Amino acid sequence: MRLRMMLTVFVVVFYSAVCHANPVTFIAEDLPPYHFKNPQGEAQGALVDIAKAVLKGTALTATFEIMPMARMFQQQVNPNAIMLSLLKTPNRNSQFKWLGKVYFADAYLVSLRSHNDEVIHLNFAKEYKVATIRGYSAQAYLEAQGFTESENLVLVSYYQQLWRMLYKNRIDFVVTNTLTLENELKRTGLDPSLITKRIHLDELPSSLHFAASKQLNPQTAKIITARLNAIKESGEYQQILNKWQLPIPTRL
């Protein structure tokens, strides 16, 4: 019994040391109010707060980085990198270690209100220029629907660039998650009232997850998943969403 207790203490102490020596890095794109870089250059947002709540009471330490989506996917080689909000899609299912659902996103085809042509199906938009952010699941979705960069698909790196192109009539439609649409437009200095949702793209996946490299330490993954479930059960998760004035998912 004494030997077993000593071994348990050793494992706990050893793992705590490993956690401090190899902190995880939570990475995300600039997407307020979920995660963004504040004026001081620090990561901030609802899902940043959720990640910090998950870390409380554990031996884990973490850093936070905001970067473009394309660069985020390059971090897959980092065994300690965790994406704060990745859409879980069939194509990605086997590529990542999924640690738990953190939020949801609904995608729409949107345009300026001044766009007069009636578009009631995505196929109708193939006659126009449709844009999204490079690396988004929307890119793969549009390509699967027959959109190509050589004809009707425009890919950009930042949402500011996306919306400015739309407002300057350089593109006709945008495929995007619209939960942050108003905030994105305001931060870009554009009038949200000029935008309208055309088609709800319910075929696009909607659940956002903490997602990590498959090389993430299994014990680290287990702790993060357990702690995420715990803050949902305790109500702390809901309190964080209320603080950021975000709707609470019907299914956690």
PDB file of C-alpha atoms in Angstrom:
ATOM      1  CA  MET A   1       0.000   0.000   0.000  1.00  0.00           C
ATOM      2  CA  ARG A   2       2.801   2.393   0.969  1.00  0.00           C
ATOM      3  CA  LEU A   3       4.627   1.622  -2.275  1.00  0.00           C
ATOM      4  CA  ARG A   4       1.461   2.262  -4.292  1.00  0.00           C
ATOM      5  CA  MET A   5       0.948   5.654  -2.614  1.00  0.00           C
ATOM      6  CA  MET A   6       4.552   6.595  -3.274  1.00  0.00           C
ATOM      7  CA  LEU A   7       4.185   5.652  -6.939  1.00  0.00           C
ATOM      8  CA  THR A   8       0.969   7.702  -7.237  1.00  0.00           C
ATOM      9  CA  VAL A   9       2.642  10.760  -5.714  1.00  0.00           C
ATOM     10  CA  PHE A  10       5.607  10.298  -8.042  1.00  0.00           C
ATOM     11  CA  VAL A  11       3.353  10.144 -11.122  1.00  0.00           C
ATOM     12  CA  VAL A  12       1.441  13.284 -10.065  1.00  0.00           C
ATOM     13  CA  VAL A  13       4.636  15.223  -9.318  1.00  0.00           C
ATOM     14  CA  PHE A  14       6.284  13.996 -12.507  1.00  0.00           C
ATOM     15  CA  TYR A  15       3.283  14.898 -14.673  1.00  0.00           C
ATOM     16  CA  SER A  16       2.963  18.340 -13.045  1.00  0.00           C
ATOM     17  CA  ALA A  17       6.609  19.000 -13.889  1.00  0.00           C
ATOM     18  CA  VAL A  18       6.065  17.879 -17.477  1.00  0.00           C
ATOM     19  CA  CYS A  19       3.017  20.160 -17.791  1.00  0.00           C
ATOM     20  CA  HIS A  20       4.980  23.166 -16.636  1.00  0.00           C
ATOM     21  CA  ALA A  21       7.935  22.300 -18.835  1.00  0.00           C
ATOM     22  CA  ASN A  22       5.752  21.807 -21.934  1.00  0.00           C
ATOM     23  CA  PRO A  23       2.877  24.290 -21.838  1.00  0.00           C
ATOM     24  CA  VAL A  24       0.070  23.942 -24.348  1.00  0.00           C
ATOM     25  CA  THR A  25      -0.510  26.730 -26.845  1.00  0.00           C
ATOM     26  CA  PHE A  26      -4.103  27.700 -27.619  1.00  0.00           C
ATOM     27  CA  ILE A  27      -4.266  29.137 -31.132  1.00  0.00           C
ATOM     28  CA  ALA A  28      -7.091  30.918 -32.928  1.00  0.00           C
ATOM     29  CA  GLU A  29      -7.824  33.390 -35.689  1.00  0.00           C
ATOM     30  CA  ASP A  30      -8.890  36.987 -35.094  1.00  0.00           C
ATOM     31  CA  LEU A  31     -12.635  36.441 -34.716  1.00  0.00           C
ATOM     32  CA  PRO A  32     -14.307  38.664 -32.126  1.00  0.00           C
ATOM     33  CA  PRO A  33     -16.019  38.196 -29.766  1.00  0.00           C
ATOM     34  CA  TYR A  34     -14.780  34.588 -29.587  1.00  0.00           C
ATOM     35  CA  HIS A  35     -11.047  35.226 -29.782  1.00  0.00           C
ATOM     36  CA  PHE A  36      -9.142  38.300 -30.888  1.00  0.00           C
ATOM     37  CA  LYS A  37      -6.090  40.413 -30.117  1.00  0.00           C
ATOM     38  CA  ASN A  38      -6.871  43.371 -27.840  1.00  0.00           C
ATOM     39  CA  PRO A  39      -5.119  46.787 -28.110  1.00  0.00           C
ATOM     40  CA  GLN A  40      -2.411  45.532 -25.763  1.00  0.00           C
ATOM     41  CA  GLY A  41      -1.671  42.654 -28.147  1.00  0.00           C
ATOM     42  CA  GLU A  42      -3.106  40.017 -25.808  1.00  0.00           C
ATOM     43  CA  ALA A  43      -5.535  37.240 -26.727  1.00  0.00           C
ATOM     44  CA  GLN A  44      -9.023  37.978 -25.473  1.00  0.00           C
ATOM     45  CA  GLY A  45     -12.563  36.727 -26.038  1.00  0.00           C
ATOM     46  CA  ALA A  46     -15.253  34.332 -24.883  1.00  0.00           C
ATOM     47  CA  LEU A  47     -13.447  31.140 -25.868  1.00  0.00           C
ATOM     48  CA  VAL A  48     -10.173  32.455 -24.449  1.00  0.00           C
ATOM     49  CA  ASP A  49     -12.005  32.871 -21.129  1.00  0.00           C
ATOM     50  CA  ILE A  50     -13.435  29.351 -21.453  1.00  0.00           C
ATOM     51  CA  ALA A  51      -9.945  27.932 -22.047  1.00  0.00           C
ATOM     52  CA  LYS A  52      -8.621  29.784 -19.005  1.00  0.00           C
ATOM     53  CA  ALA A  53     -11.507  28.436 -16.925  1.00  0.00           C
ATOM     54  CA  VAL A  54     -10.645  24.926 -18.126  1.00  0.00           C
ATOM     55  CA  LEU A  55      -7.025  25.381 -17.019  1.00  0.00           C
ATOM     56  CA  LYS A  56      -7.932  26.504 -13.498  1.00  0.00           C
ATOM     57  CA  GLY A  57      -7.176  23.889 -10.882  1.00  0.00           C
ATOM     58  CA  THR A  58      -4.946  21.836 -13.194  1.00  0.00           C
ATOM     59  CA  ALA A  59      -1.180  21.547 -13.479  1.00  0.00           C
ATOM     60  CA  LEU A  60      -1.393  22.718 -17.083  1.00  0.00           C
ATOM     61  CA  THR A  61       0.077  26.023 -18.200  1.00  0.00           C
ATOM     62  CA  ALA A  62      -0.763  27.672 -21.499  1.00  0.00           C
ATOM     63  CA  THR A  63      -0.005  30.492 -23.880  1.00  0.00           C
ATOM     64  CA  PHE A  64      -2.459  32.044 -26.369  1.00  0.00           C
ATOM     65  CA  GLU A  65      -1.733  33.162 -29.930  1.00  0.00           C
ATOM     66  CA  ILE A  66      -3.953  34.864 -32.538  1.00  0.00           C
ATOM     67  CA  MET A  67      -3.025  34.131 -36.158  1.00  0.00           C
ATOM     68  CA  PRO A  68      -4.536  33.684 -39.661  1.00  0.00           C
ATOM     69  CA  MET A  69      -6.424  30.448 -40.304  1.00  0.00           C
ATOM     70  CA  ALA A  70      -3.915  29.220 -42.911  1.00  0.00           C
ATOM     71  CA  ARG A  71      -1.059  29.580 -40.409  1.00  0.00           C
ATOM     72  CA  MET A  72      -3.113  27.792 -37.749  1.00  0.00           C
ATOM     73  CA  PHE A  73      -3.188  24.630 -39.836  1.00  0.00           C
ATOM     74  CA  GLN A  74       0.590  24.755 -40.143  1.00  0.00           C
ATOM     75  CA  GLN A  75       0.698  24.327 -36.361  1.00  0.00           C
ATOM     76  CA  GLN A  76      -0.532  20.729 -36.665  1.00  0.00           C
ATOM     77  CA  VAL A  77       3.119  19.660 -36.377  1.00  0.00           C
ATOM     78  CA  ASN A  78       3.209  21.187 -32.877  1.00  0.00           C
ATOM     79  CA  PRO A  79       2.156  18.396 -30.471  1.00  0.00           C
ATOM     80  CA  ASN A  80       1.139  20.952 -27.829  1.00  0.00           C
ATOM     81  CA  ALA A  81      -1.012  23.222 -30.043  1.00  0.00           C
ATOM     82  CA  ILE A  82      -4.768  23.367 -29.423  1.00  0.00           C
ATOM     83  CA  MET A  83      -7.187  25.225 -31.689  1.00  0.00           C
ATOM     84  CA  LEU A  84      -9.732  27.203 -29.691  1.00  0.00           C
ATOM     85  CA  SER A  85     -12.598  26.742 -32.159  1.00  0.00           C
ATOM     86  CA  LEU A  86     -12.336  24.371 -35.093  1.00  0.00           C
ATOM     87  CA  LEU A  87     -15.366  23.217 -37.051  1.00  0.00           C
ATOM     88  CA  LYS A  88     -15.611  19.440 -36.860  1.00  0.00           C
ATOM     89  CA  THR A  89     -16.098  18.126 -40.396  1.00  0.00           C
ATOM     90  CA  PRO A  90     -15.992  14.608 -41.871  1.00  0.00           C
ATOM     91  CA  ASN A  91     -12.732  15.407 -43.658  1.00  0.00           C
ATOM     92  CA  ARG A  92     -11.090  16.646 -40.463  1.00  0.00           C
ATOM     93  CA  ASN A  93     -12.443  13.926 -38.186  1.00  0.00           C
ATOM     94  CA  SER A  94      -9.360  11.714 -38.378  1.00  0.00           C
ATOM     95  CA  GLN A  95      -6.832  14.552 -38.593  1.00  0.00           C
ATOM     96  CA  PHE A  96      -7.222  15.949 -35.076  1.00  0.00           C
ATOM     97  CA  LYS A  97      -7.769  14.955 -31.493  1.00  0.00           C
ATOM     98  CA  TRP A  98     -11.179  16.408 -30.556  1.00  0.00           C
ATOM     99  CA  LEU A  99     -11.312  17.610 -26.953  1.00  0.00           C
ATOM    100  CA  GLY A 100     -14.876  18.891 -26.674  1.00  0.00           C
ATOM    101  CA  LYS A 101     -17.518  21.125 -28.172  1.00  0.00           C
ATOM    102  CA  VAL A 102     -17.111  24.777 -27.218  1.00  0.00           C
ATOM    103  CA  TYR A 103     -19.662  26.593 -29.403  1.00  0.00           C
ATOM    104  CA  PHE A 104     -21.560  26.557 -32.702  1.00  0.00           C
ATOM    105  CA  ALA A 105     -21.615  28.464 -35.971  1.00  0.00           C
ATOM    106  CA  ASP A 106     -24.231  28.887 -38.711  1.00  0.00           C
ATOM    107  CA  ALA A 107     -23.128  29.605 -42.275  1.00  0.00           C
ATOM    108  CA  TYR A 108     -24.936  31.722 -44.857  1.00  0.00           C
ATOM    109  CA  LEU A 109     -24.457  33.025 -48.346  1.00  0.00           C
ATOM    110  CA  VAL A 110     -24.595  36.788 -47.832  1.00  0.00           C
ATOM    111  CA  SER A 111     -24.515  39.799 -50.136  1.00  0.00           C
ATOM    112  CA  LEU A 112     -25.089  43.513 -50.190  1.00  0.00           C
ATOM    113  CA  ARG A 113     -28.779  44.444 -50.077  1.00  0.00           C
ATOM    114  CA  SER A 114     -28.222  46.316 -53.318  1.00  0.00           C
ATOM    115  CA  HIS A 115     -27.536  43.038 -55.149  1.00  0.00           C
ATOM    116  CA  ASN A 116     -30.732  42.755 -57.209  1.00  0.00           C
ATOM    117  CA  ASP A 117     -30.558  39.283 -58.752  1.00  0.00           C
ATOM    118  CA  GLU A 118     -32.632  36.652 -56.925  1.00  0.00           C
ATOM    119  CA  VAL A 119     -30.497  33.770 -55.634  1.00  0.00           C
ATOM    120  CA  ILE A 120     -32.505  30.950 -54.060  1.00  0.00           C
ATOM    121  CA  HIS A 121     -29.973  28.122 -54.423  1.00  0.00           C
ATOM    122  CA  LEU A 122     -26.194  28.013 -54.191  1.00  0.00           C
ATOM    123  CA  ASN A 123     -25.953  26.833 -57.808  1.00  0.00           C
ATOM    124  CA  PHE A 124     -27.377  30.195 -58.912  1.00  0.00           C
ATOM    125  CA  ALA A 125     -24.346  31.878 -57.333  1.00  0.00           C
ATOM    126  CA  LYS A 126     -21.958  30.092 -59.705  1.00  0.00           C
ATOM    127  CA  GLU A 127     -22.560  32.875 -62.202  1.00  0.00           C
ATOM    128  CA  TYR A 128     -20.976  35.311 -59.736  1.00  0.00           C
ATOM    129  CA  LYS A 129     -17.824  35.705 -57.645  1.00  0.00           C
ATOM    130  CA  VAL A 130     -18.211  33.995 -54.271  1.00  0.00           C
ATOM    131  CA  ALA A 131     -15.591  34.518 -51.575  1.00  0.00           C
ATOM    132  CA  THR A 132     -14.560  33.025 -48.269  1.00  0.00           C
ATOM    133  CA  ILE A 133     -11.434  32.863 -46.116  1.00  0.00           C
ATOM    134  CA  ARG A 134      -8.677  30.523 -47.211  1.00  0.00           C
ATOM    135  CA  GLY A 135      -8.448  27.491 -44.955  1.00  0.00           C
ATOM    136  CA  TYR A 136     -12.063  27.676 -43.760  1.00  0.00           C
ATOM    137  CA  SER A 137     -14.268  24.604 -44.113  1.00  0.00           C
ATOM    138  CA  ALA A 138     -16.347  26.837 -46.408  1.00  0.00           C
ATOM    139  CA  GLN A 139     -13.499  26.673 -48.938  1.00  0.00           C
ATOM    140  CA  ALA A 140     -13.688  22.872 -49.123  1.00  0.00           C
ATOM    141  CA  TYR A 141     -17.488  23.026 -49.185  1.00  0.00           C
ATOM    142  CA  LEU A 142     -17.585  25.474 -52.103  1.00  0.00           C
ATOM    143  CA  GLU A 143     -14.976  23.512 -54.020  1.00  0.00           C
ATOM    144  CA  ALA A 144     -17.046  20.344 -53.506  1.00  0.00           C
ATOM    145  CA  GLN A 145     -20.035  22.223 -54.942  1.00  0.00           C
ATOM    146  CA  GLY A 146     -18.075  22.979 -58.117  1.00  0.00           C
ATOM    147  CA  PHE A 147     -16.657  26.457 -57.371  1.00  0.00           C
ATOM    148  CA  THR A 148     -13.078  27.030 -58.571  1.00  0.00           C
ATOM    149  CA  GLU A 149     -10.571  29.839 -58.170  1.00  0.00           C
ATOM    150  CA  SER A 150     -10.163  30.013 -61.922  1.00  0.00           C
ATOM    151  CA  GLU A 151     -13.851  30.842 -62.414  1.00  0.00           C
ATOM    152  CA  ASN A 152     -15.974  31.960 -59.468  1.00  0.00           C
ATOM    153  CA  LEU A 153     -14.195  31.349 -56.150  1.00  0.00           C
ATOM    154  CA  VAL A 154     -12.179  34.075 -54.391  1.00  0.00           C
ATOM    155  CA  LEU A 155     -10.076  33.194 -51.324  1.00  0.00           C
ATOM    156  CA  VAL A 156      -8.628  35.763 -48.903  1.00  0.00           C
ATOM    157  CA  SER A 157      -6.685  35.619 -45.628  1.00  0.00           C
ATOM    158  CA  TYR A 158      -8.575  38.072 -43.405  1.00  0.00           C
ATOM    159  CA  TYR A 159     -12.230  38.952 -42.843  1.00  0.00           C
ATOM    160  CA  GLN A 160     -11.447  42.677 -43.202  1.00  0.00           C
ATOM    161  CA  GLN A 161     -10.249  42.031 -46.743  1.00  0.00           C
ATOM    162  CA  LEU A 162     -13.317  39.878 -47.431  1.00  0.00           C
ATOM    163  CA  TRP A 163     -15.840  42.553 -46.445  1.00  0.00           C
ATOM    164  CA  ARG A 164     -14.024  45.446 -48.092  1.00  0.00           C
ATOM    165  CA  MET A 165     -14.037  43.541 -51.372  1.00  0.00           C
ATOM    166  CA  LEU A 166     -17.777  42.940 -51.052  1.00  0.00           C
ATOM    167  CA  TYR A 167     -18.544  46.597 -50.249  1.00  0.00           C
ATOM    168  CA  LYS A 168     -16.447  47.702 -53.226  1.00  0.00           C
ATOM    169  CA  ASN A 169     -18.375  45.261 -55.477  1.00  0.00           C
ATOM    170  CA  ARG A 170     -15.219  43.330 -56.324  1.00  0.00           C
ATOM    171  CA  ILE A 171     -17.059  40.145 -55.262  1.00  0.00           C
ATOM    172  CA  ASP A 172     -20.783  39.360 -55.233  1.00  0.00           C
ATOM    173  CA  PHE A 173     -21.298  36.943 -52.335  1.00  0.00           C
ATOM    174  CA  VAL A 174     -19.575  35.767 -49.193  1.00  0.00           C
ATOM    175  CA  VAL A 175     -19.934  32.393 -47.478  1.00  0.00           C
ATOM    176  CA  THR A 176     -19.342  32.897 -43.779  1.00  0.00           C
ATOM    177  CA  ASN A 177     -20.418  32.220 -40.238  1.00  0.00           C
ATOM    178  CA  THR A 178     -22.809  35.070 -39.475  1.00  0.00           C
ATOM    179  CA  LEU A 179     -22.766  34.943 -35.667  1.00  0.00           C
ATOM    180  CA  THR A 180     -19.902  37.448 -35.701  1.00  0.00           C
ATOM    181  CA  LEU A 181     -20.972  39.244 -38.864  1.00  0.00           C
ATOM    182  CA  GLU A 182     -22.037  42.523 -37.265  1.00  0.00           C
ATOM    183  CA  ASN A 183     -18.917  42.750 -35.102  1.00  0.00           C
ATOM    184  CA  GLU A 184     -16.654  42.029 -38.071  1.00  0.00           C
ATOM    185  CA  LEU A 185     -18.282  44.740 -40.177  1.00  0.00           C
ATOM    186  CA  LYS A 186     -18.153  47.333 -37.400  1.00  0.00           C
ATOM    187  CA  ARG A 187     -14.491  46.570 -36.708  1.00  0.00           C
ATOM    188  CA  THR A 188     -13.792  47.019 -40.411  1.00  0.00           C
ATOM    189  CA  GLY A 189     -15.611  50.376 -40.399  1.00  0.00           C
ATOM    190  CA  LEU A 190     -18.537  49.214 -42.542  1.00  0.00           C
ATOM    191  CA  ASP A 191     -22.299  49.602 -42.140  1.00  0.00           C
ATOM    192  CA  PRO A 192     -23.926  46.241 -41.178  1.00  0.00           C
ATOM    193  CA  SER A 193     -27.352  47.421 -42.377  1.00  0.00           C
ATOM    194  CA  LEU A 194     -26.127  47.151 -45.989  1.00  0.00           C
ATOM    195  CA  ILE A 195     -25.751  43.346 -45.674  1.00  0.00           C
ATOM    196  CA  THR A 196     -28.417  40.659 -46.069  1.00  0.00           C
ATOM    197  CA  LYS A 197     -28.444  36.877 -45.599  1.00  0.00           C
ATOM    198  CA  ARG A 198     -29.449  35.087 -48.806  1.00  0.00           C
ATOM    199  CA  ILE A 199     -29.262  31.329 -48.185  1.00  0.00           C
ATOM    200  CA  HIS A 200     -28.742  29.334 -44.984  1.00  0.00           C
ATOM    201  CA  LEU A 201     -26.132  26.686 -45.771  1.00  0.00           C
ATOM    202  CA  ASP A 202     -27.287  23.963 -43.401  1.00  0.00           C
ATOM    203  CA  GLU A 203     -25.029  21.383 -45.072  1.00  0.00           C
ATOM    204  CA  LEU A 204     -22.002  23.073 -43.557  1.00  0.00           C
ATOM    205  CA  PRO A 205     -20.925  21.653 -40.156  1.00  0.00           C
ATOM    206  CA  SER A 206     -21.848  23.832 -37.192  1.00  0.00           C
ATOM    207  CA  SER A 207     -20.119  22.567 -34.028  1.00  0.00           C
ATOM    208  CA  LEU A 208     -16.933  24.310 -32.895  1.00  0.00           C
ATOM    209  CA  HIS A 209     -14.459  22.270 -30.853  1.00  0.00           C
ATOM    210  CA  PHE A 210     -11.191  22.440 -29.006  1.00  0.00           C
ATOM    211  CA  ALA A 211      -9.026  20.484 -31.471  1.00  0.00           C
ATOM    212  CA  ALA A 212      -5.444  19.363 -31.014  1.00  0.00           C
ATOM    213  CA  SER A 213      -2.660  17.581 -32.795  1.00  0.00           C
ATOM    214  CA  LYS A 214      -3.031  13.809 -32.585  1.00  0.00           C
ATOM    215  CA  GLN A 215       0.348  13.842 -30.843  1.00  0.00           C
ATOM    216  CA  LEU A 216      -1.017  15.792 -27.868  1.00  0.00           C
ATOM    217  CA  ASN A 217      -0.227  14.012 -24.607  1.00  0.00           C
ATOM    218  CA  PRO A 218      -3.221  11.704 -23.904  1.00  0.00           C
ATOM    219  CA  GLN A 219      -3.302  12.723 -20.241  1.00  0.00           C
ATOM    220  CA  THR A 220      -3.390  16.409 -21.216  1.00  0.00           C
ATOM    221  CA  ALA A 221      -6.261  15.700 -23.599  1.00  0.00           C
ATOM    222  CA  LYS A 222      -8.150  13.797 -20.899  1.00  0.00           C
ATOM    223  CA  ILE A 223      -7.750  16.628 -18.378  1.00  0.00           C
ATOM    224  CA  ILE A 224      -8.936  19.312 -20.815  1.00  0.00           C
ATOM    225  CA  THR A 225     -11.989  17.292 -21.873  1.00  0.00           C
ATOM    226  CA  ALA A 226     -12.914  16.531 -18.253  1.00  0.00           C
ATOM    227  CA  ARG A 227     -12.483  20.148 -17.177  1.00  0.00           C
ATOM    228  CA  LEU A 228     -14.544  21.442 -20.121  1.00  0.00           C
ATOM    229  CA  ASN A 229     -17.386  19.117 -19.137  1.00  0.00           C
ATOM    230  CA  ALA A 230     -17.012  20.218 -15.517  1.00  0.00           C
ATOM    231  CA  ILE A 231     -17.385  23.953 -16.215  1.00  0.00           C
ATOM    232  CA  LYS A 232     -20.462  23.220 -18.331  1.00  0.00           C
ATOM    233  CA  GLU A 233     -22.016  21.272 -15.450  1.00  0.00           C
ATOM    234  CA  SER A 234     -21.085  23.919 -12.873  1.00  0.00           C
ATOM    235  CA  GLY A 235     -22.566  26.789 -14.905  1.00  0.00           C
ATOM    236  CA  GLU A 236     -19.252  28.631 -15.315  1.00  0.00           C
ATOM    237  CA  TYR A 237     -19.326  28.016 -19.074  1.00  0.00           C
ATOM    238  CA  GLN A 238     -22.776  29.611 -19.346  1.00  0.00           C
ATOM    239  CA  GLN A 239     -21.673  32.561 -17.198  1.00  0.00           C
ATOM    240  CA  ILE A 240     -18.785  33.265 -19.569  1.00  0.00           C
ATOM    241  CA  LEU A 241     -21.104  33.257 -22.600  1.00  0.00           C
ATOM    242  CA  ASN A 242     -23.523  35.575 -20.770  1.00  0.00           C
ATOM    243  CA  LYS A 243     -20.641  37.943 -20.001  1.00  0.00           C
ATOM    244  CA  TRP A 244     -19.904  38.169 -23.748  1.00  0.00           C
ATOM    245  CA  GLN A 245     -23.635  38.382 -24.593  1.00  0.00           C
ATOM    246  CA  LEU A 246     -23.515  35.198 -26.668  1.00  0.00           C
ATOM    247  CA  PRO A 247     -26.417  32.742 -27.052  1.00  0.00           C
ATOM    248  CA  ILE A 248     -26.001  29.538 -25.049  1.00  0.00           C
ATOM    249  CA  PRO A 249     -26.044  26.403 -27.234  1.00  0.00           C
ATOM    250  CA  THR A 250     -29.149  24.254 -26.795  1.00  0.00           C
ATOM    251  CA  ARG A 251     -26.945  21.139 -26.756  1.00  0.00           C
ATOM    252  CA  LEU A 252     -23.632  21.344 -24.910  1.00  0.00           C
TER     253      LEU A 252
END
